[in-house]
């Protein structure tokens, strides 16, 4: 079932997540500058329309790895953390430069799970987001990979972006991925796989499909996206998974066009963000 998406035009507070693979060239791992340039123009234009915009950007580890000339993807935690320290600074330097072209001020917010668990840190983070958005700034968020520990890490930016959306009471979350959205099965393996453009309710069946990597709904990483959708929609935000190959898709989404998979918001009054963060058992 599809849904008339014209109401999306009126969304006011939007969180957009972009992954490392969407920001870098596949062959070299170097930043795809023309794509980033387009992304920055689109985000600034959303801001110019009076919307609050938050970007959750991955890429710290990938950019650090490329900068340090590491051929292999690091598996050692300490190497990853060193890469993130180098890469995050470089990533922000590029974002600053591109945003400056349009006179748009960005800011950096790095979070760990501890930021959310600790009552004072969580309150501080929320207040800082509010203040920045009031000032017309675009916060750029990432996990603080350099200091996060296994026990206190989000681990993926799909989850982080949903938590940020819930924290700031966003009404829209867009996950830009390397797939078009949700399929009934992995479209690379099963030609019969059917694209799902609209999810009214995230039921157990959907969660199970996402968790089971062998029957994988779409490609890998769909489980974290469904989990993110559960957090976002329960907290009151619509969520869309869309292909970030062409970042102009953000404009199409905001114009209400039928692209990507839309998960409908259904604010759950019993939803307590902290319960999820503490237990990591959601859905
Ligand atoms: N925080 C990681 C990075 O910036 C990315 C995590 C993810 O892609 O989900 O490299």
GROMACS .gro file of C-alpha atoms and ligand atoms in nm:
model
  293
    1UNK     CA    1   0.000   0.000   0.000
    2UNK     CA    2   0.141   0.341  -0.083
    3UNK     CA    3   0.053   0.657   0.094
    4UNK     CA    4  -0.004   1.010  -0.019
    5UNK     CA    5   0.315   1.174   0.098
    6UNK     CA    6   0.229   1.540   0.046
    7UNK     CA    7   0.233   1.603   0.423
    8UNK     CA    8   0.609   1.549   0.419
    9UNK     CA    9   0.647   1.899   0.271
   10UNK     CA   10   0.541   2.041   0.607
   11UNK     CA   11   0.794   1.850   0.816
   12UNK     CA   12   0.984   2.096   1.027
   13UNK     CA   13   1.269   1.917   1.201
   14UNK     CA   14   1.465   1.674   0.987
   15UNK     CA   15   1.750   1.440   1.072
   16UNK     CA   16   1.941   1.307   0.770
   17UNK     CA   17   2.191   1.024   0.801
   18UNK     CA   18   2.453   0.954   0.539
   19UNK     CA   19   2.681   0.651   0.552
   20UNK     CA   20   3.051   0.617   0.475
   21UNK     CA   21   2.986   0.429   0.150
   22UNK     CA   22   2.767   0.715   0.026
   23UNK     CA   23   3.033   0.975   0.109
   24UNK     CA   24   3.337   0.807  -0.041
   25UNK     CA   25   3.441   0.670  -0.380
   26UNK     CA   26   3.417   0.292  -0.375
   27UNK     CA   27   3.749   0.232  -0.548
   28UNK     CA   28   3.970   0.470  -0.349
   29UNK     CA   29   3.785   0.538  -0.021
   30UNK     CA   30   3.856   0.906  -0.083
   31UNK     CA   31   3.579   1.157  -0.019
   32UNK     CA   32   3.335   1.210  -0.304
   33UNK     CA   33   3.360   1.588  -0.299
   34UNK     CA   34   3.108   1.662  -0.571
   35UNK     CA   35   2.851   1.453  -0.391
   36UNK     CA   36   2.929   1.622  -0.060
   37UNK     CA   37   2.901   1.958  -0.232
   38UNK     CA   38   2.551   1.871  -0.356
   39UNK     CA   39   2.454   1.738  -0.014
   40UNK     CA   40   2.563   2.060   0.156
   41UNK     CA   41   2.369   2.271  -0.094
   42UNK     CA   42   2.053   2.067  -0.037
   43UNK     CA   43   2.086   2.082   0.342
   44UNK     CA   44   2.150   2.457   0.336
   45UNK     CA   45   1.847   2.504   0.113
   46UNK     CA   46   1.628   2.309   0.355
   47UNK     CA   47   1.759   2.538   0.627
   48UNK     CA   48   1.680   2.836   0.403
   49UNK     CA   49   1.320   2.710   0.386
   50UNK     CA   50   1.305   2.752   0.763
   51UNK     CA   51   1.348   2.386   0.852
   52UNK     CA   52   1.567   2.258   1.135
   53UNK     CA   53   1.829   2.030   0.987
   54UNK     CA   54   2.063   1.783   1.158
   55UNK     CA   55   2.314   1.575   0.963
   56UNK     CA   56   2.438   1.246   1.106
   57UNK     CA   57   2.753   1.172   0.911
   58UNK     CA   58   2.963   0.859   0.916
   59UNK     CA   59   3.300   0.853   0.748
   60UNK     CA   60   3.546   0.925   1.030
   61UNK     CA   61   3.708   0.582   1.021
   62UNK     CA   62   3.699   0.553   0.642
   63UNK     CA   63   3.853   0.899   0.590
   64UNK     CA   64   4.115   0.841   0.862
   65UNK     CA   65   4.211   0.512   0.704
   66UNK     CA   66   4.252   0.674   0.366
   67UNK     CA   67   4.448   0.966   0.513
   68UNK     CA   68   4.684   0.732   0.698
   69UNK     CA   69   4.728   0.518   0.388
   70UNK     CA   70   4.598   0.195   0.544
   71UNK     CA   71   4.514  -0.051   0.268
   72UNK     CA   72   4.297  -0.285   0.474
   73UNK     CA   73   3.988  -0.197   0.669
   74UNK     CA   74   4.115  -0.193   1.031
   75UNK     CA   75   3.980  -0.458   1.264
   76UNK     CA   76   4.178  -0.359   1.574
   77UNK     CA   77   3.978  -0.130   1.798
   78UNK     CA   78   4.279   0.090   1.872
   79UNK     CA   79   4.357   0.137   1.502
   80UNK     CA   80   3.993   0.219   1.429
   81UNK     CA   81   3.994   0.475   1.710
   82UNK     CA   82   4.314   0.635   1.578
   83UNK     CA   83   4.164   0.645   1.227
   84UNK     CA   84   3.849   0.808   1.366
   85UNK     CA   85   4.056   1.076   1.543
   86UNK     CA   86   4.232   1.166   1.219
   87UNK     CA   87   3.929   1.121   0.993
   88UNK     CA   88   3.672   1.309   1.201
   89UNK     CA   89   3.886   1.624   1.198
   90UNK     CA   90   3.939   1.598   0.824
   91UNK     CA   91   3.572   1.529   0.759
   92UNK     CA   92   3.472   1.840   0.955
   93UNK     CA   93   3.732   2.048   0.776
   94UNK     CA   94   3.569   1.954   0.444
   95UNK     CA   95   3.217   2.014   0.576
   96UNK     CA   96   3.320   2.355   0.715
   97UNK     CA   97   3.469   2.454   0.385
   98UNK     CA   98   3.169   2.344   0.179
   99UNK     CA   99   2.912   2.501   0.412
  100UNK     CA  100   3.114   2.825   0.413
  101UNK     CA  101   3.045   2.856   0.037
  102UNK     CA  102   2.680   2.911   0.128
  103UNK     CA  103   2.738   3.111   0.446
  104UNK     CA  104   2.589   2.827   0.647
  105UNK     CA  105   2.737   2.754   0.989
  106UNK     CA  106   2.777   2.386   1.081
  107UNK     CA  107   2.865   2.248   1.426
  108UNK     CA  108   3.008   1.920   1.545
  109UNK     CA  109   2.839   1.702   1.807
  110UNK     CA  110   3.012   1.376   1.897
  111UNK     CA  111   2.818   1.139   2.120
  112UNK     CA  112   2.861   0.809   2.295
  113UNK     CA  113   2.597   0.597   2.459
  114UNK     CA  114   2.714   0.745   2.788
  115UNK     CA  115   2.596   1.088   2.666
  116UNK     CA  116   2.246   0.944   2.654
  117UNK     CA  117   2.255   0.729   2.968
  118UNK     CA  118   2.385   1.003   3.196
  119UNK     CA  119   2.093   1.232   3.282
  120UNK     CA  120   2.300   1.550   3.289
  121UNK     CA  121   2.489   1.476   2.966
  122UNK     CA  122   2.165   1.385   2.789
  123UNK     CA  123   2.002   1.708   2.903
  124UNK     CA  124   2.309   1.905   2.798
  125UNK     CA  125   2.310   1.739   2.457
  126UNK     CA  126   1.940   1.815   2.404
  127UNK     CA  127   1.984   2.178   2.512
  128UNK     CA  128   2.284   2.222   2.283
  129UNK     CA  129   2.091   2.082   1.985
  130UNK     CA  130   1.801   2.318   2.062
  131UNK     CA  131   2.028   2.619   2.096
  132UNK     CA  132   2.216   2.542   1.774
  133UNK     CA  133   1.893   2.489   1.580
  134UNK     CA  134   1.755   2.815   1.718
  135UNK     CA  135   2.072   2.986   1.597
  136UNK     CA  136   2.019   2.846   1.246
  137UNK     CA  137   2.322   2.618   1.271
  138UNK     CA  138   2.331   2.270   1.114
  139UNK     CA  139   2.469   2.022   1.371
  140UNK     CA  140   2.679   1.740   1.226
  141UNK     CA  141   2.666   1.436   1.450
  142UNK     CA  142   2.880   1.125   1.473
  143UNK     CA  143   2.961   0.871   1.736
  144UNK     CA  144   3.270   0.971   1.933
  145UNK     CA  145   3.450   0.663   1.801
  146UNK     CA  146   3.784   0.766   1.948
  147UNK     CA  147   3.669   0.725   2.309
  148UNK     CA  148   3.367   0.495   2.289
  149UNK     CA  149   3.404   0.152   2.446
  150UNK     CA  150   3.241  -0.173   2.336
  151UNK     CA  151   2.993  -0.157   2.624
  152UNK     CA  152   2.905   0.205   2.565
  153UNK     CA  153   2.897   0.240   2.191
  154UNK     CA  154   2.600   0.274   1.958
  155UNK     CA  155   2.805   0.089   1.699
  156UNK     CA  156   2.616   0.212   1.397
  157UNK     CA  157   2.488   0.547   1.285
  158UNK     CA  158   2.142   0.414   1.187
  159UNK     CA  159   2.071   0.365   1.557
  160UNK     CA  160   2.247   0.687   1.652
  161UNK     CA  161   2.043   0.892   1.405
  162UNK     CA  162   1.714   0.746   1.535
  163UNK     CA  163   1.820   0.826   1.891
  164UNK     CA  164   1.909   1.181   1.790
  165UNK     CA  165   1.570   1.213   1.615
  166UNK     CA  166   1.395   1.097   1.932
  167UNK     CA  167   1.610   1.321   2.155
  168UNK     CA  168   1.530   1.640   1.962
  169UNK     CA  169   1.167   1.541   1.881
  170UNK     CA  170   1.233   1.548   1.507
  171UNK     CA  171   0.934   1.479   1.283
  172UNK     CA  172   1.136   1.322   1.001
  173UNK     CA  173   1.437   1.091   0.976
  174UNK     CA  174   1.595   1.012   0.640
  175UNK     CA  175   1.849   0.727   0.619
  176UNK     CA  176   2.050   0.752   0.300
  177UNK     CA  177   2.178   0.409   0.220
  178UNK     CA  178   2.325   0.215  -0.072
  179UNK     CA  179   1.993   0.042  -0.136
  180UNK     CA  180   1.660   0.179  -0.256
  181UNK     CA  181   1.475   0.078   0.060
  182UNK     CA  182   1.309  -0.231   0.198
  183UNK     CA  183   1.246  -0.543  -0.010
  184UNK     CA  184   1.067  -0.865   0.078
  185UNK     CA  185   1.396  -1.044   0.017
  186UNK     CA  186   1.751  -0.966  -0.092
  187UNK     CA  187   1.702  -0.821  -0.443
  188UNK     CA  188   2.060  -0.915  -0.540
  189UNK     CA  189   1.986  -1.281  -0.477
  190UNK     CA  190   1.615  -1.310  -0.542
  191UNK     CA  191   1.467  -1.164  -0.859
  192UNK     CA  192   1.119  -1.212  -0.715
  193UNK     CA  193   1.196  -0.974  -0.428
  194UNK     CA  194   0.931  -0.706  -0.408
  195UNK     CA  195   0.998  -0.347  -0.309
  196UNK     CA  196   0.800  -0.222  -0.009
  197UNK     CA  197   0.734   0.151  -0.035
  198UNK     CA  198   0.530   0.190   0.280
  199UNK     CA  199   0.533   0.032   0.625
  200UNK     CA  200   0.237   0.120   0.843
  201UNK     CA  201   0.336  -0.088   1.144
  202UNK     CA  202   0.668  -0.251   1.229
  203UNK     CA  203   0.543  -0.589   1.341
  204UNK     CA  204   0.734  -0.888   1.474
  205UNK     CA  205   0.745  -1.049   1.131
  206UNK     CA  206   0.926  -0.750   0.986
  207UNK     CA  207   1.171  -0.739   1.277
  208UNK     CA  208   1.243  -1.109   1.241
  209UNK     CA  209   1.298  -1.075   0.864
  210UNK     CA  210   1.546  -0.797   0.935
  211UNK     CA  211   1.730  -0.991   1.205
  212UNK     CA  212   1.765  -1.307   1.001
  213UNK     CA  213   2.058  -1.224   0.777
  214UNK     CA  214   2.013  -1.544   0.576
  215UNK     CA  215   1.666  -1.437   0.465
  216UNK     CA  216   1.787  -1.075   0.476
  217UNK     CA  217   1.529  -0.813   0.391
  218UNK     CA  218   1.729  -0.628   0.132
  219UNK     CA  219   2.100  -0.623   0.187
  220UNK     CA  220   2.303  -0.632   0.507
  221UNK     CA  221   2.235  -0.372   0.768
  222UNK     CA  222   1.859  -0.389   0.728
  223UNK     CA  223   1.818  -0.509   1.088
  224UNK     CA  224   1.971  -0.190   1.228
  225UNK     CA  225   1.754   0.015   0.991
  226UNK     CA  226   1.436  -0.156   1.106
  227UNK     CA  227   1.544  -0.112   1.466
  228UNK     CA  228   1.610   0.258   1.390
  229UNK     CA  229   1.266   0.282   1.228
  230UNK     CA  230   1.106   0.141   1.542
  231UNK     CA  231   1.277   0.401   1.762
  232UNK     CA  232   1.203   0.688   1.523
  233UNK     CA  233   0.838   0.604   1.456
  234UNK     CA  234   0.758   0.526   1.821
  235UNK     CA  235   0.907   0.862   1.916
  236UNK     CA  236   0.683   1.036   1.660
  237UNK     CA  237   0.900   1.077   1.349
  238UNK     CA  238   0.833   0.939   1.002
  239UNK     CA  239   1.136   0.757   0.868
  240UNK     CA  240   1.244   0.700   0.508
  241UNK     CA  241   1.518   0.469   0.384
  242UNK     CA  242   1.634   0.580   0.042
  243UNK     CA  243   1.923   0.534  -0.194
  244UNK     CA  244   2.187   0.801  -0.137
  245UNK     CA  245   2.359   0.736  -0.470
  246UNK     CA  246   2.205   1.061  -0.592
  247UNK     CA  247   2.161   1.296  -0.295
  248UNK     CA  248   1.897   1.497  -0.487
  249UNK     CA  249   1.667   1.224  -0.364
  250UNK     CA  250   1.642   1.433  -0.045
  251UNK     CA  251   1.457   1.699  -0.246
  252UNK     CA  252   1.228   1.437  -0.398
  253UNK     CA  253   1.152   1.302  -0.050
  254UNK     CA  254   1.077   1.649   0.082
  255UNK     CA  255   0.852   1.720  -0.217
  256UNK     CA  256   0.644   1.417  -0.116
  257UNK     CA  257   0.745   1.200  -0.411
  258UNK     CA  258   0.708   0.827  -0.374
  259UNK     CA  259   1.074   0.730  -0.336
  260UNK     CA  260   1.233   0.496  -0.082
  261UNK     CA  261   1.049   0.314   0.194
  262UNK     CA  262   0.839   0.521   0.430
  263UNK     CA  263   0.784   0.402   0.787
  264UNK     CA  264   0.486   0.585   0.930
  265UNK     CA  265   0.518   0.764   1.264
  266UNK     CA  266   0.281   0.641   1.534
  267UNK     CA  267   0.383   0.807   1.856
  268UNK     CA  268   0.380   0.553   2.137
  269UNK     CA  269   0.303   0.729   2.464
  270UNK     CA  270   0.482   0.448   2.650
  271UNK     CA  271   0.800   0.495   2.451
  272UNK     CA  272   1.089   0.581   2.681
  273UNK     CA  273   1.407   0.647   2.488
  274UNK     CA  274   1.620   0.567   2.787
  275UNK     CA  275   1.471   0.217   2.818
  276UNK     CA  276   1.599   0.138   2.473
  277UNK     CA  277   1.940   0.287   2.533
  278UNK     CA  278   1.989   0.110   2.865
  279UNK     CA  279   1.881  -0.233   2.747
  280UNK     CA  280   1.950  -0.212   2.373
  281UNK     CA  281   1.652  -0.444   2.346
  282UNK     CA  282   1.438  -0.248   2.107
  283UNK     CA  283   1.240  -0.365   1.921
  284LIG     N1  284   3.097   0.624   1.333
  284LIG     C1  285   3.154   0.551   1.225
  284LIG     C2  286   3.246   0.642   1.141
  284LIG     O1  287   3.226   0.762   1.137
  284LIG     C3  288   3.050   0.497   1.130
  284LIG     C4  289   2.945   0.408   1.187
  284LIG     C5  290   2.843   0.370   1.080
  284LIG     O2  291   2.872   0.387   0.962
  284LIG     O3  292   2.732   0.327   1.111
  284LIG     O4  293   3.336   0.593   1.077
   0.00000   0.00000   0.00000
